[in-house]
CSV table of C-alpha atoms in Angstrom, one decimal:
chain,number,residue,atom,x,y,z
B,1,MET,CA,-114.9,84.9,204.1
B,2,ARG,CA,-117.2,87.8,204.0
B,3,ASP,CA,-120.8,88.3,202.2
B,4,ALA,CA,-122.1,91.2,200.6
B,5,ALA,CA,-123.0,92.9,203.7
B,6,GLY,CA,-119.5,92.6,205.6
B,7,ASN,CA,-120.8,89.7,207.5
B,8,TYR,CA,-118.0,87.2,208.6
B,9,LEU,CA,-119.2,83.4,206.5
B,10,ALA,CA,-117.6,80.1,207.9
B,11,VAL,CA,-115.5,78.4,205.8
B,12,ILE,CA,-116.8,74.8,205.6
B,13,LYS,CA,-115.5,72.0,204.0
B,14,VAL,CA,-117.1,68.6,203.4
B,15,VAL,CA,-114.6,65.7,202.7
B,16,GLY,CA,-115.6,62.1,201.7
B,17,VAL,CA,-113.2,59.7,202.1
B,18,GLY,CA,-113.3,56.4,200.0
B,19,GLY,CA,-116.3,55.3,198.2
B,20,GLY,CA,-118.9,55.3,200.3
B,21,GLY,CA,-117.8,59.0,201.6
B,22,THR,CA,-117.6,60.1,198.0
B,23,ASN,CA,-121.0,59.0,197.5
B,24,ALA,CA,-122.1,60.8,200.3
B,25,VAL,CA,-120.7,63.9,198.5
B,26,ASN,CA,-122.2,63.4,195.3
B,27,ARG,CA,-125.4,63.0,196.9
B,28,MET,CA,-124.9,66.6,198.5
B,29,VAL,CA,-123.8,68.2,195.6
B,30,ASP,CA,-126.8,66.6,193.4
B,31,ALA,CA,-129.3,67.9,196.2
B,32,GLY,CA,-127.9,71.6,195.9
B,33,VAL,CA,-126.1,72.1,199.4
B,34,GLY,CA,-124.5,75.2,199.0
B,35,GLY,CA,-121.9,77.4,200.9
B,36,VAL,CA,-119.3,74.6,201.3
B,37,GLU,CA,-116.4,73.2,199.5
B,38,PHE,CA,-116.6,69.6,198.6
B,39,ILE,CA,-113.5,67.4,198.9
B,40,ALA,CA,-113.3,63.7,197.5
B,41,VAL,CA,-110.4,61.7,199.0
B,42,ASN,CA,-109.8,58.3,197.5
B,43,THR,CA,-106.9,55.8,196.7
B,44,ASP,CA,-108.8,54.6,193.9
B,45,ALA,CA,-107.6,57.2,191.1
B,46,GLN,CA,-110.8,55.7,188.6
B,47,ALA,CA,-113.5,56.4,191.2
B,48,LEU,CA,-112.2,60.0,191.7
B,49,LEU,CA,-113.0,60.4,188.1
B,50,MET,CA,-116.6,59.8,188.7
B,51,THR,CA,-117.2,62.3,191.7
B,52,ASP,CA,-118.7,65.7,191.5
B,53,ALA,CA,-116.5,67.4,194.2
B,54,ASP,CA,-114.9,70.5,193.7
B,55,VAL,CA,-111.5,69.0,195.1
B,56,LYS,CA,-110.1,65.4,194.1
B,57,ILE,CA,-107.3,64.2,196.1
B,58,HIS,CA,-105.7,60.6,195.1
B,59,ILE,CA,-104.0,59.6,197.8
B,60,GLY,CA,-101.3,56.8,198.2
B,61,SER,CA,-100.4,56.7,194.6
B,62,LYS,CA,-97.5,54.8,195.7
B,63,ALA,CA,-98.8,52.3,198.3
B,64,THR,CA,-101.9,51.7,196.3
B,65,ARG,CA,-100.6,52.1,192.3
B,66,GLY,CA,-104.0,53.9,191.9
B,67,LEU,CA,-106.2,50.9,193.1
B,68,GLY,CA,-108.6,50.9,196.0
B,69,ALA,CA,-107.2,50.2,199.6
B,70,GLY,CA,-109.7,46.8,199.7
B,71,ALA,CA,-111.1,48.0,203.0
B,72,ASP,CA,-107.9,47.5,204.7
B,73,PRO,CA,-107.6,50.5,207.3
B,74,ASN,CA,-103.8,49.7,207.2
B,75,VAL,CA,-103.4,50.5,203.5
B,76,GLY,CA,-105.7,53.5,203.8
B,77,GLN,CA,-103.5,54.8,206.6
B,78,ALA,CA,-100.4,54.4,204.7
B,79,ALA,CA,-102.2,56.1,201.7
B,80,ALA,CA,-103.0,58.9,204.0
B,81,GLN,CA,-99.6,59.1,205.6
B,82,GLU,CA,-98.3,59.2,202.1
B,83,SER,CA,-100.1,62.2,200.9
B,84,ARG,CA,-100.4,64.3,204.2
B,85,ASP,CA,-99.2,67.7,202.6
B,86,GLU,CA,-101.6,67.4,200.0
B,87,LEU,CA,-104.3,66.7,202.6
B,88,LYS,CA,-103.2,69.4,205.0
B,89,GLU,CA,-103.0,71.9,202.0
B,90,ALA,CA,-106.5,71.1,200.9
B,91,LEU,CA,-107.8,71.6,204.6
B,92,LYS,CA,-106.3,75.1,205.0
B,93,GLY,CA,-108.4,78.0,205.9
B,94,ALA,CA,-111.4,76.1,207.3
B,95,ASP,CA,-113.1,77.1,209.9
B,96,MET,CA,-115.3,73.6,210.0
B,97,ILE,CA,-114.6,70.5,208.3
B,98,PHE,CA,-117.0,67.4,208.3
B,99,VAL,CA,-115.6,64.2,207.2
B,100,THR,CA,-118.2,61.2,205.8
B,101,ALA,CA,-116.8,57.8,205.3
B,102,GLY,CA,-118.3,54.2,205.1
């Protein structure tokens, strides 16, 4: 990506994972952080409806049936594996990726 003067601009993506990560992304959006693409990733379909992120990725629809992972890292891992292709596509083209979770 280049700016109006032709200078190269890094493509930066901030990914919020789960409830805590999505809350952090929402806070950054509300604070007016610019120049980045915000991505929310969650197993909880309802929680994704509440995020201000540019891109919303519901992972593990088969593994969790749209519900949360219950703070179980094994369920989260299975959900991410299930949605691997969608995650890879969303991150494509990024020069830097920041992941926030909690």
